[in-house]
CSV table of C-alpha atoms in Angstrom, one decimal:
chain,number,residue,atom,x,y,z
T,1,UNK,CA,32.9,-51.0,-60.8
T,2,UNK,CA,30.5,-48.2,-59.6
T,3,UNK,CA,29.5,-47.8,-56.0
T,4,UNK,CA,25.9,-48.2,-57.0
T,5,UNK,CA,26.8,-51.7,-58.4
T,6,UNK,CA,28.7,-52.7,-55.5
T,7,UNK,CA,25.7,-51.7,-53.0
T,8,UNK,CA,23.3,-53.8,-55.5
T,9,UNK,CA,25.9,-56.9,-55.2
T,10,UNK,CA,26.1,-56.5,-51.4
T,11,UNK,CA,22.1,-56.3,-50.9
T,12,UNK,CA,21.5,-59.4,-53.0
T,13,UNK,CA,24.3,-61.2,-51.0
T,14,UNK,CA,22.5,-60.5,-48.0
T,15,UNK,CA,19.0,-61.4,-49.5
T,16,UNK,CA,20.3,-64.7,-50.9
T,17,UNK,CA,21.9,-65.8,-47.5
T,18,UNK,CA,18.5,-64.8,-45.7
T,19,UNK,CA,16.5,-67.0,-48.5
T,20,UNK,CA,19.1,-69.8,-47.8
T,21,UNK,CA,18.6,-69.8,-44.1
T,22,UNK,CA,14.8,-69.9,-44.7
T,23,UNK,CA,15.2,-72.8,-47.2
T,24,UNK,CA,17.2,-74.6,-44.6
T,25,UNK,CA,14.4,-74.4,-42.0
T,26,UNK,CA,11.7,-75.2,-44.5
T,27,UNK,CA,10.1,-78.6,-44.3
T,28,UNK,CA,8.0,-78.4,-47.5
T,29,UNK,CA,8.2,-77.6,-51.3
T,30,UNK,CA,6.1,-74.7,-51.4
T,31,UNK,CA,8.5,-72.3,-49.3
T,32,UNK,CA,11.4,-73.6,-51.2
T,33,UNK,CA,9.5,-72.3,-54.4
T,34,UNK,CA,8.3,-69.2,-53.0
T,35,UNK,CA,12.0,-68.4,-51.9
T,36,UNK,CA,13.5,-69.2,-55.3
T,37,UNK,CA,10.9,-66.9,-57.0
T,38,UNK,CA,11.9,-64.2,-54.7
T,39,UNK,CA,15.4,-64.5,-55.3
T,40,UNK,CA,14.9,-64.4,-59.1
T,41,UNK,CA,12.6,-61.6,-58.5
T,42,UNK,CA,15.1,-59.5,-56.6
T,43,UNK,CA,17.8,-60.3,-59.1
T,44,UNK,CA,15.7,-58.8,-61.9
T,45,UNK,CA,14.9,-55.7,-60.2
T,46,UNK,CA,18.4,-55.1,-58.8
T,47,UNK,CA,20.6,-56.2,-62.1
T,48,UNK,CA,18.3,-55.9,-65.1
T,49,UNK,CA,17.0,-52.4,-65.6
T,50,UNK,CA,14.9,-53.3,-68.6
T,51,UNK,CA,12.5,-55.2,-65.9
T,52,UNK,CA,11.8,-51.8,-64.3
T,53,UNK,CA,10.0,-48.9,-65.9
T,54,UNK,CA,11.2,-45.7,-64.1
T,55,UNK,CA,13.0,-44.7,-60.6
T,56,UNK,CA,10.0,-45.3,-58.4
T,57,UNK,CA,10.0,-49.0,-59.3
T,58,UNK,CA,13.9,-49.1,-59.2
T,59,UNK,CA,13.8,-47.8,-55.6
T,60,UNK,CA,10.9,-49.5,-54.3
T,61,UNK,CA,10.6,-52.9,-55.7
T,62,UNK,CA,13.8,-54.0,-54.0
T,63,UNK,CA,12.2,-52.9,-50.6
T,64,UNK,CA,9.2,-54.8,-51.5
T,65,UNK,CA,11.1,-58.0,-52.3
T,66,UNK,CA,13.0,-57.4,-49.1
T,67,UNK,CA,9.9,-58.0,-47.1
T,68,UNK,CA,8.5,-61.1,-49.2
T,69,UNK,CA,10.9,-63.9,-47.8
T,70,UNK,CA,9.7,-63.0,-44.4
T,71,UNK,CA,6.6,-64.7,-45.3
T,72,UNK,CA,8.4,-67.7,-44.6
T,73,UNK,CA,8.9,-66.9,-40.9
T,74,UNK,CA,6.5,-69.7,-39.8
T,75,UNK,CA,9.0,-72.1,-41.2
T,76,UNK,CA,11.5,-71.3,-38.5
T,77,UNK,CA,8.7,-72.0,-35.9
T,78,UNK,CA,7.8,-75.1,-37.5
T,79,UNK,CA,11.6,-76.1,-37.4
T,80,UNK,CA,12.0,-75.1,-33.9
T,81,UNK,CA,8.6,-77.3,-32.9
T,82,UNK,CA,10.4,-80.1,-34.6
T,83,UNK,CA,13.2,-80.2,-32.1
T,84,UNK,CA,15.9,-78.8,-34.7
T,85,UNK,CA,16.0,-75.4,-32.7
T,86,UNK,CA,15.7,-74.1,-29.5
T,87,UNK,CA,13.8,-70.9,-29.0
T,88,UNK,CA,12.4,-69.7,-25.7
T,89,UNK,CA,9.6,-67.6,-27.1
T,90,UNK,CA,7.4,-67.5,-30.2
T,91,UNK,CA,6.4,-63.9,-30.1
T,92,UNK,CA,9.1,-62.4,-31.8
T,93,UNK,CA,8.7,-64.6,-34.7
T,94,UNK,CA,4.8,-63.3,-34.9
T,95,UNK,CA,5.8,-59.9,-34.5
T,96,UNK,CA,8.1,-60.0,-37.5
T,97,UNK,CA,5.7,-61.9,-39.5
T,98,UNK,CA,3.2,-59.4,-38.8
T,99,UNK,CA,5.6,-56.5,-39.6
T,100,UNK,CA,6.6,-58.2,-43.0
T,101,UNK,CA,3.1,-58.5,-44.2
T,102,UNK,CA,2.3,-55.0,-43.3
T,103,UNK,CA,5.6,-53.3,-44.7
T,104,UNK,CA,5.0,-55.2,-48.2
T,105,UNK,CA,1.5,-54.1,-48.2
T,106,UNK,CA,2.2,-50.3,-47.4
T,107,UNK,CA,5.1,-50.4,-49.8
T,108,UNK,CA,2.8,-51.8,-52.5
T,109,UNK,CA,0.5,-49.0,-52.0
T,110,UNK,CA,3.4,-46.4,-51.9
T,111,UNK,CA,4.0,-47.7,-55.2
T,112,UNK,CA,1.0,-46.6,-56.7
T,113,UNK,CA,0.9,-43.2,-55.1
T,114,UNK,CA,4.3,-42.3,-56.5
T,115,UNK,CA,3.7,-43.8,-59.8
T,116,UNK,CA,0.7,-41.2,-59.7
T,117,UNK,CA,3.4,-38.4,-59.7
T,118,UNK,CA,4.2,-38.1,-56.0
T,119,UNK,CA,7.6,-36.2,-55.8
T,120,UNK,CA,9.9,-39.1,-56.2
T,121,UNK,CA,12.5,-37.1,-54.3
T,122,UNK,CA,10.4,-38.2,-51.0
T,123,UNK,CA,10.5,-41.8,-51.6
T,124,UNK,CA,13.3,-42.3,-48.7
T,125,UNK,CA,11.0,-40.5,-46.2
T,126,UNK,CA,7.9,-42.3,-47.2
T,127,UNK,CA,10.0,-45.9,-47.2
T,128,UNK,CA,11.0,-44.7,-43.6
T,129,UNK,CA,7.4,-43.9,-42.8
T,130,UNK,CA,6.2,-47.2,-43.9
T,131,UNK,CA,8.9,-48.9,-41.7
T,132,UNK,CA,7.9,-47.0,-38.8
T,133,UNK,CA,4.2,-47.6,-39.2
T,134,UNK,CA,4.4,-51.2,-39.9
T,135,UNK,CA,6.8,-51.8,-36.8
T,136,UNK,CA,4.4,-49.9,-34.9
T,137,UNK,CA,1.3,-51.6,-35.7
T,138,UNK,CA,3.2,-55.0,-35.5
T,139,UNK,CA,3.7,-54.2,-31.8
T,140,UNK,CA,0.3,-53.0,-31.2
T,141,UNK,CA,-1.6,-55.6,-32.9
T,142,UNK,CA,-2.4,-58.6,-30.3
T,143,UNK,CA,-0.6,-61.9,-31.2
T,144,UNK,CA,-0.6,-65.1,-29.4
T,145,UNK,CA,1.3,-67.7,-31.6
T,146,UNK,CA,1.5,-70.1,-28.6
T,147,UNK,CA,-2.2,-70.8,-28.9
T,148,UNK,CA,-1.7,-72.2,-32.5
T,149,UNK,CA,1.9,-72.3,-33.2
T,150,UNK,CA,1.4,-74.4,-36.5
T,151,UNK,CA,-1.1,-72.2,-38.2
T,152,UNK,CA,0.2,-68.5,-38.3
T,153,UNK,CA,-3.1,-67.3,-39.6
T,154,UNK,CA,-4.5,-67.7,-35.9
T,155,UNK,CA,-1.1,-65.9,-34.3
T,156,UNK,CA,-2.9,-62.5,-34.9
T,157,UNK,CA,-6.2,-61.9,-32.4
T,158,UNK,CA,-9.3,-60.2,-33.6
T,159,UNK,CA,-10.2,-59.2,-36.9
T,160,UNK,CA,-8.6,-55.8,-37.2
T,161,UNK,CA,-5.6,-57.1,-38.9
T,162,UNK,CA,-7.3,-58.9,-41.5
T,163,UNK,CA,-9.4,-55.5,-42.4
T,164,UNK,CA,-6.1,-53.3,-42.5
T,165,UNK,CA,-4.5,-55.7,-44.8
T,166,UNK,CA,-7.4,-56.1,-47.2
T,167,UNK,CA,-8.0,-52.5,-47.4
T,168,UNK,CA,-4.4,-51.9,-48.1
T,169,UNK,CA,-4.6,-54.8,-51.1
T,170,UNK,CA,-7.6,-53.3,-52.5
T,171,UNK,CA,-6.2,-49.6,-52.7
T,172,UNK,CA,-3.1,-50.8,-54.2
T,173,UNK,CA,-5.0,-52.8,-56.8
T,174,UNK,CA,-7.1,-50.1,-57.4
T,175,UNK,CA,-4.1,-47.7,-57.7
T,176,UNK,CA,-2.6,-50.0,-60.6
T,177,UNK,CA,-5.9,-50.3,-62.4
T,178,UNK,CA,-6.3,-46.3,-62.5
T,179,UNK,CA,-3.0,-46.1,-63.5
T,180,UNK,CA,-3.2,-48.4,-66.2
T,181,UNK,CA,-6.4,-46.7,-67.8
T,182,UNK,CA,-4.4,-43.4,-67.6
T,183,UNK,CA,-1.5,-44.8,-69.6
T,184,UNK,CA,-3.2,-47.3,-72.0
T,185,UNK,CA,-0.2,-49.0,-73.5
T,186,UNK,CA,1.1,-52.8,-73.6
T,187,UNK,CA,3.9,-51.9,-71.7
T,188,UNK,CA,1.6,-50.2,-68.8
T,189,UNK,CA,-0.4,-53.4,-68.9
T,190,UNK,CA,2.3,-55.9,-68.2
T,191,UNK,CA,3.6,-53.6,-65.7
T,192,UNK,CA,0.6,-53.3,-63.9
T,193,UNK,CA,-0.3,-56.9,-64.2
T,194,UNK,CA,3.3,-58.1,-62.9
T,195,UNK,CA,2.8,-55.7,-59.7
T,196,UNK,CA,-0.8,-56.8,-58.9
T,197,UNK,CA,0.2,-60.5,-59.3
T,198,UNK,CA,3.0,-59.9,-57.0
T,199,UNK,CA,1.0,-58.2,-54.5
T,200,UNK,CA,-2.2,-60.5,-54.7
T,201,UNK,CA,-0.2,-63.5,-54.7
T,202,UNK,CA,1.9,-62.6,-51.7
T,203,UNK,CA,-1.0,-61.5,-49.7
T,204,UNK,CA,-2.4,-65.1,-50.3
T,205,UNK,CA,0.8,-66.4,-49.5
T,206,UNK,CA,0.8,-64.7,-46.3
T,207,UNK,CA,-2.7,-65.2,-45.0
T,208,UNK,CA,-3.1,-68.9,-46.1
T,209,UNK,CA,0.6,-70.2,-45.1
T,210,UNK,CA,0.5,-73.8,-45.4
T,211,UNK,CA,-2.9,-74.3,-46.9
T,212,UNK,CA,-4.3,-74.6,-50.5
T,213,UNK,CA,-4.4,-70.7,-50.8
T,214,UNK,CA,-0.8,-70.3,-50.5
T,215,UNK,CA,-0.4,-72.5,-53.5
T,216,UNK,CA,-2.7,-70.1,-55.6
T,217,UNK,CA,-0.8,-67.2,-54.3
T,218,UNK,CA,2.5,-68.9,-55.2
T,219,UNK,CA,1.2,-69.4,-58.5
T,220,UNK,CA,0.2,-65.8,-59.0
T,221,UNK,CA,3.5,-64.5,-57.4
T,222,UNK,CA,5.5,-66.7,-60.2
T,223,UNK,CA,3.3,-65.3,-63.0
T,224,UNK,CA,3.8,-61.7,-61.7
T,225,UNK,CA,7.6,-62.3,-61.9
T,226,UNK,CA,7.6,-64.2,-65.2
T,227,UNK,CA,5.7,-61.2,-66.8
T,228,UNK,CA,8.5,-58.9,-66.0
T,229,UNK,CA,11.0,-60.9,-68.0
T,230,UNK,CA,10.0,-59.8,-71.5
T,231,UNK,CA,8.8,-56.2,-70.8
T,232,UNK,CA,12.1,-54.9,-72.2
T,233,UNK,CA,11.0,-55.8,-75.6
T,234,UNK,CA,7.9,-53.9,-75.5
T,235,UNK,CA,9.5,-50.7,-74.1
T,236,UNK,CA,12.1,-50.2,-76.9
């Protein structure tokens, strides 16, 4: 068994344990389905090379999927508010939720940049930059979860965060569209549709947690993961 495979197995075990913890605290069907889709998606990108097109996706997609389950951080808060868990402050959970949202979108943007042809040897550096930038913004953006603990969309004060995340989504999607028209193949169509649905679906899931928009996002996310399944047939 190679060292790379061992690392993938350990990463997946950690990911699965995190998802199981979030499933345990979830009190509705939507987060459960979201976590199941996430586990399936992570399994595909780690152990099925045919679901990936290049080195960029093989490195950045696992990072993308690592951030996705943290969209269910509000489930832990709901679990605590129901009296099942004692926590002294909601602020760390709001910070983690904000960080996960930002990190997910920054990595989504970087996916497009590296697929454009940016030197792939810089992926680890850019990933570290994404982590630091997301953490810095999560600490700087004002949050007040105590005012509306049941509604994560109200945890973050002001409109700055909304505009930052919206711009990141638009830029990521624009990049995928330009890349598709540059390549113009069935394989690229499937690949960029998959990435677009995963990004948009989880963006909606983040911003509309517990609302009807989250169900729409969940549907797009599932579609994005499913689209990756048959891609090996078209890349032969």
